[in-house]
XYZ file of C-alpha atoms in Angstrom:
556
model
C -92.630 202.587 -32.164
C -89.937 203.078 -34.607
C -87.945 205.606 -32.681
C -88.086 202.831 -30.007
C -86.752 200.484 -32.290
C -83.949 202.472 -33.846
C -82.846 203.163 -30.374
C -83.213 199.298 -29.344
C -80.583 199.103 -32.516
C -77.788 201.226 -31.741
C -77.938 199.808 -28.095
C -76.947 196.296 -29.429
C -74.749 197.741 -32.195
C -72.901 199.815 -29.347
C -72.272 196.623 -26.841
C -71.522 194.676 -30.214
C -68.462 197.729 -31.010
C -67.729 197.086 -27.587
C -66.987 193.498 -27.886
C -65.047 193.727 -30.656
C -63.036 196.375 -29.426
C -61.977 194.275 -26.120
C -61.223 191.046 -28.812
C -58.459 193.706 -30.385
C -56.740 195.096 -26.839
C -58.339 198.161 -27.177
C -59.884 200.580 -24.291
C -63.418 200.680 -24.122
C -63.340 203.917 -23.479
C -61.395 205.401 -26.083
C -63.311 206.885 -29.116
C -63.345 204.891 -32.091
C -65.872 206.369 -35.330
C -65.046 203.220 -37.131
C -63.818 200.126 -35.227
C -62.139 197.250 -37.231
C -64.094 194.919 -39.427
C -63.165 190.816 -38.581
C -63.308 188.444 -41.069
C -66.096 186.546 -38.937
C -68.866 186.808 -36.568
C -66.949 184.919 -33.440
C -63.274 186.528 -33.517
C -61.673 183.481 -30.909
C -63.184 180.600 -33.456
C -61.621 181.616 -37.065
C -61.534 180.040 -40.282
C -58.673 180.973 -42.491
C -58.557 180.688 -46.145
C -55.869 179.073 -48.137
C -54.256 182.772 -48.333
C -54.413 183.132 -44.769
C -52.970 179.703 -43.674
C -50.160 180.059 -46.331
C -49.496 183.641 -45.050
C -49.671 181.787 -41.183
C -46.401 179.899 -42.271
C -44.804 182.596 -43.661
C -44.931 184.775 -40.930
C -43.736 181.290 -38.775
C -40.928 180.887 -41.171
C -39.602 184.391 -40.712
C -39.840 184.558 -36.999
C -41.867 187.746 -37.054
C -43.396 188.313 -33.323
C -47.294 188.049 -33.079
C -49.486 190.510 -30.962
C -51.170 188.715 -27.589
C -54.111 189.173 -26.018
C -55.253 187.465 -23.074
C -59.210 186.519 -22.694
C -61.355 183.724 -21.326
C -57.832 181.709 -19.936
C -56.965 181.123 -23.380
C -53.842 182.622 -25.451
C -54.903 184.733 -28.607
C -52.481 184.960 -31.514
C -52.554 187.403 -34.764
C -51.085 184.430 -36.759
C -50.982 186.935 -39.778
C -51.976 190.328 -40.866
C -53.234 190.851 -44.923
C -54.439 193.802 -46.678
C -58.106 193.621 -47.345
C -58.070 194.771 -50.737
C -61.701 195.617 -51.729
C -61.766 198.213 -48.556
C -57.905 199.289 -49.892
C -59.686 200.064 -53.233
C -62.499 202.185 -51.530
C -59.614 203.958 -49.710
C -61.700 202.789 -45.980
C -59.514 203.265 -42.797
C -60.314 199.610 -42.076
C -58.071 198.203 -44.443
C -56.203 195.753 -41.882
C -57.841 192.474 -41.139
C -56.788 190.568 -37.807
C -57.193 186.847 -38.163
C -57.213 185.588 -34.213
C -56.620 181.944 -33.312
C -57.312 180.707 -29.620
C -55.276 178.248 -28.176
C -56.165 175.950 -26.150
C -54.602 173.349 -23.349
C -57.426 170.574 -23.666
C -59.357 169.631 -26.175
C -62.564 166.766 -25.867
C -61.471 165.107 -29.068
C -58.043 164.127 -28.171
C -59.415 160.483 -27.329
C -60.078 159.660 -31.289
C -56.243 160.403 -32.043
C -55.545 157.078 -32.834
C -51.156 156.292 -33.430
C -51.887 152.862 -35.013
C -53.012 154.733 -38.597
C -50.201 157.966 -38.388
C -47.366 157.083 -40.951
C -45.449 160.315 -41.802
C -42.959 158.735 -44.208
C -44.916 159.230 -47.513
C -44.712 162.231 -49.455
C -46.279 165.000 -48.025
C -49.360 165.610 -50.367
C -52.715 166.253 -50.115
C -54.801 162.892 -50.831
C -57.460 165.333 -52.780
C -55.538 167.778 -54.424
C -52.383 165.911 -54.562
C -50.585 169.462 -53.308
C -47.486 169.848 -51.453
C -48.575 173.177 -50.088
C -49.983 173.794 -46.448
C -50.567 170.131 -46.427
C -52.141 169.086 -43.068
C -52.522 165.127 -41.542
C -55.865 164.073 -39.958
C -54.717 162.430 -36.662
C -57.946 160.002 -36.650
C -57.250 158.657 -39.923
C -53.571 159.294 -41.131
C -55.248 160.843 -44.082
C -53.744 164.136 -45.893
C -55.486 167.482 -46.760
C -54.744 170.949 -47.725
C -55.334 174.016 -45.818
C -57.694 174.355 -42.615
C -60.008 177.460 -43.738
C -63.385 176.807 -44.334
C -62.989 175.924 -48.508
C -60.587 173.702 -47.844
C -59.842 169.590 -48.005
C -59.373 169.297 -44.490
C -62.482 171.193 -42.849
C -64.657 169.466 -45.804
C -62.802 165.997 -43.876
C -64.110 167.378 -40.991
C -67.619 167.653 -41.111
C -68.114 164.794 -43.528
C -65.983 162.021 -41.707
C -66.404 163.609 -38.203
C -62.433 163.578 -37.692
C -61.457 166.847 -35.399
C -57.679 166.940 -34.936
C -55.278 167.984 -38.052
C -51.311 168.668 -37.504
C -49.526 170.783 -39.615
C -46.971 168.623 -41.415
C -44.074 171.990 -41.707
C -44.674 173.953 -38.436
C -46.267 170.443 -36.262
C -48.771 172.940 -34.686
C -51.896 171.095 -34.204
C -55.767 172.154 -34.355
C -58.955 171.403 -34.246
C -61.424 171.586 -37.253
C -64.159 172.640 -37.655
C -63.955 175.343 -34.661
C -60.152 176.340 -36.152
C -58.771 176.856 -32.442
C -55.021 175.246 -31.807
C -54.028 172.580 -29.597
C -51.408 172.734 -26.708
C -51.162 170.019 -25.018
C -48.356 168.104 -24.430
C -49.494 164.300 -25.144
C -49.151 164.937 -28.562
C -45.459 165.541 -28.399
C -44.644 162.217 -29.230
C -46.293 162.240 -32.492
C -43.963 165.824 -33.446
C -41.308 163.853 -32.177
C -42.142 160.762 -34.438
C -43.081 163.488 -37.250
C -39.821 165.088 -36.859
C -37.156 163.284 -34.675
C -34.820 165.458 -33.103
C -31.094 164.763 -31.443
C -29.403 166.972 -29.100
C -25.472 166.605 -29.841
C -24.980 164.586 -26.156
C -27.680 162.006 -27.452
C -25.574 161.719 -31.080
C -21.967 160.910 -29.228
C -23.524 158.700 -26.886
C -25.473 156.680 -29.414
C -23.085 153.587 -30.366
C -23.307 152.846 -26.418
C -26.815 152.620 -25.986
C -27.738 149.242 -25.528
C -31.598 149.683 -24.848
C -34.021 148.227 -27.066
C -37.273 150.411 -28.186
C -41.235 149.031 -28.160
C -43.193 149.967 -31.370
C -47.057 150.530 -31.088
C -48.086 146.845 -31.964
C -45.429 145.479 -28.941
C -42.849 144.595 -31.300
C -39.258 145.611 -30.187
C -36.849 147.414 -32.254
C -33.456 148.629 -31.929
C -32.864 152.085 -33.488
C -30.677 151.803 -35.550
C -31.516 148.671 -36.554
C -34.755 148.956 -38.028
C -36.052 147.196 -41.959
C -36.464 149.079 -44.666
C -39.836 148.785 -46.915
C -39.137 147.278 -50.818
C -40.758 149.772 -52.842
C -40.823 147.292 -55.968
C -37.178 146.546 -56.530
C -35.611 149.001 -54.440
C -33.169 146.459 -51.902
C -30.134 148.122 -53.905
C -31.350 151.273 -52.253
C -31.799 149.831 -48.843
C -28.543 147.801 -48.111
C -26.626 150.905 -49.501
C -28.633 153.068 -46.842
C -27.749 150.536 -44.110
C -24.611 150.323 -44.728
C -23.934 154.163 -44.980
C -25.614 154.363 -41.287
C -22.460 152.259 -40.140
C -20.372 154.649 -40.715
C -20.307 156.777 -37.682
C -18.987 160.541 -38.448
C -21.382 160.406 -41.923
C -24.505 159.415 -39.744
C -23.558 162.088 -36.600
C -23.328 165.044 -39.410
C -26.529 163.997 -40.282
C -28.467 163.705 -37.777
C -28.155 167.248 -36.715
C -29.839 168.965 -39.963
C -27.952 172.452 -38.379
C -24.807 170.781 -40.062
C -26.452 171.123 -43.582
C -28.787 173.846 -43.151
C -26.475 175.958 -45.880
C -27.519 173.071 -48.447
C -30.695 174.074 -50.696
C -30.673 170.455 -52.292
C -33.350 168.166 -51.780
C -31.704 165.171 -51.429
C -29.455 166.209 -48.746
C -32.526 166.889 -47.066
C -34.253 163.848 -47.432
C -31.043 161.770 -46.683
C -31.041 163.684 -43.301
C -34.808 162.698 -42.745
C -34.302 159.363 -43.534
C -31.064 159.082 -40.788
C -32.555 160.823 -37.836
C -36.206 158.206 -38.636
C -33.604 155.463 -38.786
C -32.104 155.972 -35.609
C -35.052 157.227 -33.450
C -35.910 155.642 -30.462
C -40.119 156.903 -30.444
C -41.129 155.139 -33.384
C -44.331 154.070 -33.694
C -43.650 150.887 -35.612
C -40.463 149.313 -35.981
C -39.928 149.749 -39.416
C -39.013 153.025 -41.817
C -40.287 153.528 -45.343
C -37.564 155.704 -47.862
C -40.268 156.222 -50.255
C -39.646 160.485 -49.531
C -35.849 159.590 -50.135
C -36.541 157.614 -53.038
C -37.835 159.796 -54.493
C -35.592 162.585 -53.989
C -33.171 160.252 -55.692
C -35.520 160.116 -59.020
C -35.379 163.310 -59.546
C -31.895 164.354 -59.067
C -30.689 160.995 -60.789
C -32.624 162.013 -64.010
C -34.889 158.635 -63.312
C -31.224 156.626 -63.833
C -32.273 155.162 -60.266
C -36.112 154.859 -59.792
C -39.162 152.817 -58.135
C -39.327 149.285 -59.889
C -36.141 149.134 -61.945
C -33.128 146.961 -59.967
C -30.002 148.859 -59.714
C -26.457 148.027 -59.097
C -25.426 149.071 -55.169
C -21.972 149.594 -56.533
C -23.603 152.350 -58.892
C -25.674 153.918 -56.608
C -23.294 154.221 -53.949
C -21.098 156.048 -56.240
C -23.730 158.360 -57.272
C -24.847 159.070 -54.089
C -22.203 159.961 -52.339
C -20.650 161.963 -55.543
C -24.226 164.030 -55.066
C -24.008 164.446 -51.588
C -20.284 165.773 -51.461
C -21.015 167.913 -54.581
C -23.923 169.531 -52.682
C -22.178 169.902 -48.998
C -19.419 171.005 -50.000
C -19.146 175.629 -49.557
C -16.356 176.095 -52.779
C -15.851 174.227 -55.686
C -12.558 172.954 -54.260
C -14.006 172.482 -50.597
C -14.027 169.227 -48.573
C -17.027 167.762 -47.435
C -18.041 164.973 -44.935
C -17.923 162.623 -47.940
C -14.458 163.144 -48.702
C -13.368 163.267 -44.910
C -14.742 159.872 -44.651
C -14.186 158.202 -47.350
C -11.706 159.694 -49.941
C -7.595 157.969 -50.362
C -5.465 158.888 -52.820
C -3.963 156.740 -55.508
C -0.324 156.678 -57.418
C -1.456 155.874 -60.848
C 1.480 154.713 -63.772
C 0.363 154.606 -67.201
C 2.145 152.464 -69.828
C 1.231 152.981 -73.528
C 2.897 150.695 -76.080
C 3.455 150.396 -79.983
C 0.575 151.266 -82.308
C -0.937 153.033 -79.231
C 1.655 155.781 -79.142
C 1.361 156.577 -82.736
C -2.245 156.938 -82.999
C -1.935 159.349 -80.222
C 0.879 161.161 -81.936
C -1.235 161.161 -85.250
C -3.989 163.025 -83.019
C -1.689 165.428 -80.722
C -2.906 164.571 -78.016
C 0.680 162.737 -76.097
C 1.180 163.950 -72.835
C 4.008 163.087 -70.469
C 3.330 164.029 -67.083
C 6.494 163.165 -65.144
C 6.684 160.074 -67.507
C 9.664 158.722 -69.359
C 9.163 157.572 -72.989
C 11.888 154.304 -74.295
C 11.768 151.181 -76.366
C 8.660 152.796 -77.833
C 7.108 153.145 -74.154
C 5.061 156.140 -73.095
C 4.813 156.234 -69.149
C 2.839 158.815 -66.848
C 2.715 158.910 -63.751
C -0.496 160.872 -61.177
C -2.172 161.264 -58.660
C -6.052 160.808 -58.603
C -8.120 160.712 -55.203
C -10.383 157.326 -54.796
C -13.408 156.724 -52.705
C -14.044 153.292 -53.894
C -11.142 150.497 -55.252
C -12.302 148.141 -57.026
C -10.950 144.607 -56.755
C -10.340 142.142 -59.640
C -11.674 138.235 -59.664
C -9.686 134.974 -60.716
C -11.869 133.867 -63.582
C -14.193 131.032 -62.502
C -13.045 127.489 -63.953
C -14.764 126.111 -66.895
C -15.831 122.350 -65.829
C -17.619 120.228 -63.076
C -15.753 118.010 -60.586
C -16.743 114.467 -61.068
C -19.406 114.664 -58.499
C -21.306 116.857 -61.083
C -21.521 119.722 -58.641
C -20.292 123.398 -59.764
C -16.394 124.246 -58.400
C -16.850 127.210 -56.032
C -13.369 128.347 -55.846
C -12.120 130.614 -53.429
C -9.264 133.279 -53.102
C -8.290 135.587 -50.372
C -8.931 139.219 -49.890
C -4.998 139.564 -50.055
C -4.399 137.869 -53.501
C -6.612 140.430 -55.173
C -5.231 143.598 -53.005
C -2.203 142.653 -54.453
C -3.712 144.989 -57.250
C -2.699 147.950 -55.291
C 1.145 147.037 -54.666
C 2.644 149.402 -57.031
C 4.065 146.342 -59.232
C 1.086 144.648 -59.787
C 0.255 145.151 -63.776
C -3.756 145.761 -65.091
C -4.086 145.587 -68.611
C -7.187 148.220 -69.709
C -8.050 148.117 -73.024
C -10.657 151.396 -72.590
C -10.125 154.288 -73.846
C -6.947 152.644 -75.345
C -4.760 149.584 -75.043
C -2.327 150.259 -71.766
C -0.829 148.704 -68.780
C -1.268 150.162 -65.216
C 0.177 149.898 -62.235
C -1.596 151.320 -58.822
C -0.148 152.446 -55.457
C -2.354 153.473 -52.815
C -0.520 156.828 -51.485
C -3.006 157.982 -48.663
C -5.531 155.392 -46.954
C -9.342 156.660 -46.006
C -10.774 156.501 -42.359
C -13.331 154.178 -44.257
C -12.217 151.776 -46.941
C -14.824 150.864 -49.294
C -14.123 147.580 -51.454
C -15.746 146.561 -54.767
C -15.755 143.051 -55.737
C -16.027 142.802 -59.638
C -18.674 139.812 -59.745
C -19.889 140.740 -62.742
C -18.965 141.545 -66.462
C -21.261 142.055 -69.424
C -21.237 141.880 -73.024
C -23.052 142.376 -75.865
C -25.801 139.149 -75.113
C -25.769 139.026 -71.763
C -24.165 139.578 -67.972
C -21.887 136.711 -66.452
C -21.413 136.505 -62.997
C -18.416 135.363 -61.024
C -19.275 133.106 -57.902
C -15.740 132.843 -56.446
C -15.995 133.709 -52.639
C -13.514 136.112 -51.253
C -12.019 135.222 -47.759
C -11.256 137.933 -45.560
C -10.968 138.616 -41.780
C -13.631 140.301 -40.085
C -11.610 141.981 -37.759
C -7.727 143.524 -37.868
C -7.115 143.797 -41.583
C -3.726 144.678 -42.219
C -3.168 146.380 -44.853
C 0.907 147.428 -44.480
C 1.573 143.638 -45.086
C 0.527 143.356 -48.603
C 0.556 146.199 -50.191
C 3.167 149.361 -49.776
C 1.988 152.464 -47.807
C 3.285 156.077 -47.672
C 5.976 156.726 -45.110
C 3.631 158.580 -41.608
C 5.072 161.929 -40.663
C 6.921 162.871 -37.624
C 4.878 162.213 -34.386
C 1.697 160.123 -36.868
C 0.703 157.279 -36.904
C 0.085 155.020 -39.961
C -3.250 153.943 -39.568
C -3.166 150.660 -41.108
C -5.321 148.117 -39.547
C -8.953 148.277 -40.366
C -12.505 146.630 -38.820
C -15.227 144.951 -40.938
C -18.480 147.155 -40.553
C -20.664 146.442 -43.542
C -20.916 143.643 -45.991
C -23.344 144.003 -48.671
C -23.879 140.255 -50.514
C -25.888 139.389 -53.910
C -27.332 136.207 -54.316
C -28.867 134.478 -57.482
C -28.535 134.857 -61.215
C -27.415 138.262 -62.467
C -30.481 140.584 -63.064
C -32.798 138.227 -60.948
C -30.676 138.170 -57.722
C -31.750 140.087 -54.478
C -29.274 141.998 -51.893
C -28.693 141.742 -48.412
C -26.573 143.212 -45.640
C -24.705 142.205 -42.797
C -23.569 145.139 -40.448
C -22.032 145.734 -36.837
C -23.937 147.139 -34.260
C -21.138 148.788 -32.431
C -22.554 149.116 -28.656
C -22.457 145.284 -28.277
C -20.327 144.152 -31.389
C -22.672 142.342 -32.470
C -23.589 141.455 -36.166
C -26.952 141.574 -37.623
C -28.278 140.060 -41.599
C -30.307 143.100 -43.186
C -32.760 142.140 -46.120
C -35.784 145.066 -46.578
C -38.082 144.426 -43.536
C -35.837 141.306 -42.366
C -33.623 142.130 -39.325
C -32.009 138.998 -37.274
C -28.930 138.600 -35.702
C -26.092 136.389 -37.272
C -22.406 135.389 -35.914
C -19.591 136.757 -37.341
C -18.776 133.522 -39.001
C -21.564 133.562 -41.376
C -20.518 137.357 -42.658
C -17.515 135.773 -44.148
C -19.371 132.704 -45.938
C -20.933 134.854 -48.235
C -20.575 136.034 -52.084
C -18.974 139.482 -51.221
C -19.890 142.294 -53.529
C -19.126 145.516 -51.659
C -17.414 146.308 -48.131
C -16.889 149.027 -46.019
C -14.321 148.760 -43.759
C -13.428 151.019 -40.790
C -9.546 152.359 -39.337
C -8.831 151.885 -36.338
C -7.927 154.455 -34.483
């Protein structure tokens, strides 16, 4: 009786080595004292630890080719080979562990996906752990977890909630938990795509023509492009500044292919580029885009100066941002950028130091004279500093009421306070010392962005300047009030400039809120932007309002 069952034994533990020895590609009939050990009893249903599932992304990331094996119809990959190390130790010939995944075309849970919950513009951690690492979303609840292997958040999920279908947020390859096998099937392309939106370069040049509106999840229409932004607590400086940097059409192509930046290790850039291609995608699944990734991005590289629940000047931001971005784009330390190509004039600065002024400096050494002359106890340099922003100088507001009791709103053109620029025009500073300056724009930008001075502070509290600023929305000539470099043989002087952005405050200083009229370009039409708001507006409104900052674009 026990010979018979002995013999009983090595007849199943034969066709057992024989299985596993067809799982692995190898010939039945060659001889094989001591076949690989697998991790698990079924080799086509695995569950990876953490180790294995951070060593599957590696091995994604690097492009390294994966053995196949064909069984059954389905597709079996060796996502990732690791040393077993207790066999290593005991110096076994079976130190190699295959981890197999089956993939599969169908899948019977695919009906519980359910859209209406997915919302990939949070931070990608897990909702237990609160880790960034191998973080994967449960497409039946929107939820995050970590890993897939069987100690992990997301097969815990799993069995517990009876939710089947996880995507990886970093590679977007999808499976199903508990049985660990991967999905292929293409119906869930539109949530990679939503995930992840991609542009080919023929979509980006033809995307200021596209006139087609999109259809979010609930019905609501959309046009990309044109879609709110969430208020994350205080955070409409943010937004208008965002909108109004999609406007501007070379910035927002570069971005939306991240190939452009790829060189770029900086988060920000990163997240900038996430938040353009989400902003312009035409498979969203609601009609609205949260920046709470960019945001913060922006916390962390601003040293909290710009953060969640604190209002912010635009003006600020806008010069920290884009300061950041060229900084981080750029390949040498002298290199252009996008930034700059977009955005960056040059200026003829004179500097006029008088009396007292000149002496202190003497006292202290520090006197230059840069191309300058010095007379009747005049010091006067002259240089040239590149711009990306001018900032323009109010009329100051009157002091009384009319005698209807109602405040004066005065007004003053856009050409009145240009006149700042003429090369004659004199600014008195009084910071770092007492002088008189005199600016001359020598080389104009593609993109002119204007500053409007509304506000000044002082030591009880910040006054702000209601005058409106008139200016055209359209053909802005610039050669006809203020002086412009001589163009080169065969160039032309690009002069005349377009409207394209027109960020607004409204209310009391440090209680206001911003908004944001902008051009859509396919049907020049205009459009008010505040946070979620979107509506469409005539071009007569834009001009009606309390301009704070502009961005306006050469015509070529």
């Amino acid at each position: 009786m026990k010979t018979k069952r002995l013999e009983e034994g090595e007849a199943e533990a034969d066709e057992g080595d024989l299985k596993r020895q067809k799982v692995v590609g190898r010939q039945p009939s060659s001889p094989s004292p001591s076949p690989p050990q697998l991790a698990f009893d079924n080799a086509l249903l695995p569950l990876a630890s953490y180790a294995d599932d951070d060593e599957e992304e590696e091995d994604e990331r690097g492009g390294s080719s994966n053995g196949v094996a064909e069984n059954n119809g389905g597709r079996l990959e060796r996502d990732g080979i690791e040393q077993d190390e207790e066999d290593d130790e005991k110096g076994s010939s079976q130190g190699i562990r295959r981890r197999m995944v089956e993939v599969r075309k169908d899948c019977p849970y695919l009906d519980t996906v359910n859209r209406q919950v997915l919302d990939f513009d949070f931070e990608k951690f897990c909702s237990v752990s609160l880790s960034n690492l191998n973080v994967y979303a449960c497409l039946v609840c929107g939820k995050y977890f970590q890993g897939r292997g069987q100690k992990s958040h997301a097969y815990t999920h799993s069995l517990e909630a009876g939710h089947h279908v996880y995507i990886n947020l970093q590679t977007e390859k999808v499976y199903c938990l508990p049985d660990g096998y991967e999905i292929n099937d293409p119906s869930l392309d539109d949530i990679r795509h939503v995930l992840n939106p991609r542009f080919s370069r023929e979509q980006v040049e033809h995307l200021d023509r596209n006139r087609q509106w999109s259809r979010a999840l609930d019905g609501s229409d959309y046009l990309p492009g044109m879609v709110g932004l969430n208020n994350i607590q205080e955070t409409d400086f943010v937004n208008v500044t965002i909108q109004t940097l999609m406007r501007v059409t070379p910035l927002r192509n570069f971005f939306l292919i991240p190939e452009n930046y790829k060189h770029s290790t900086d988060v920000l850039v990163h997240r900038f580029g996430e938040l353009t291609r989400k902003i312009w995608h035409a498979r969203n699944f609601k009609g609205q885009v949260s920046p709470h990734e960019f945001l913060q991005a922006v916390m962390k590289a601003s040293g909290k100066r710009f953060r969640i629940g604190a209002q912010s000047d635009p003006v600020e931001f806008m010069s920290w941002l884009l300061d950041k971005l060229h900084k981080e784009l750029r390949t040498s330390k002298k290199g252009s950028s996008i930034i700059h190509q977009c955005f960056q004039g040059e200026l003829e600065v004179v500097k006029e130091i008088h009396g007292r002024a000149i002496a202190e400096r003497k006292d202290n050494g520090d006197v230059q004279n840069n191309g300058g002359t010095e007379g009747n106890n005049v010091v006067s340099e002259t240089s040239r500093m590149p711009f990306v922003m001018l900032g323009l100088d109010l009329p100051p507001p009157p002091l009384f009421k009319d005698v209807m009791e109602k405040n004066i709103i005065p007004q003053v053109p856009l050409f009145n306070i240009l006149k700042k620029f003429d090369g004659e025009s004199v600014t008195e500073v009084v910071r770092p010392r007492i002088a008189r300056m005199r600016y001359r724009v020598t080389r104009l930008p593609q993109y002119l962005i204007l500053h409007v001075r509304r506000f000044t502070k002082n030591n009880f509290f910040v006054e702000k300047n209601p005058t409106l600023v008139n200016f055209p929305v359209k053909n802005l000539e610039l050669k006809d009030y203020i002086p412009l470099p001589t163009p080169k043989e065969n160039e032309k002087l690009g002069s005349k400039y377009d409207l394209i952005a027109n960020i607004v405050h409204d209310g009391k200083p440090g209680e206001g809120c911003y908004r944001v009229f902008v051009q859509r370009k396919s049907e020049e039409l205009w459009y008010e932007m505040q946070d979620l708001h979107v509506s469409e507006t005539l071009p007569q409104m834009v001009a009606l309002s309390e301009a704070y900052m502009q961005i306006y674009e050469q015509q070529r």
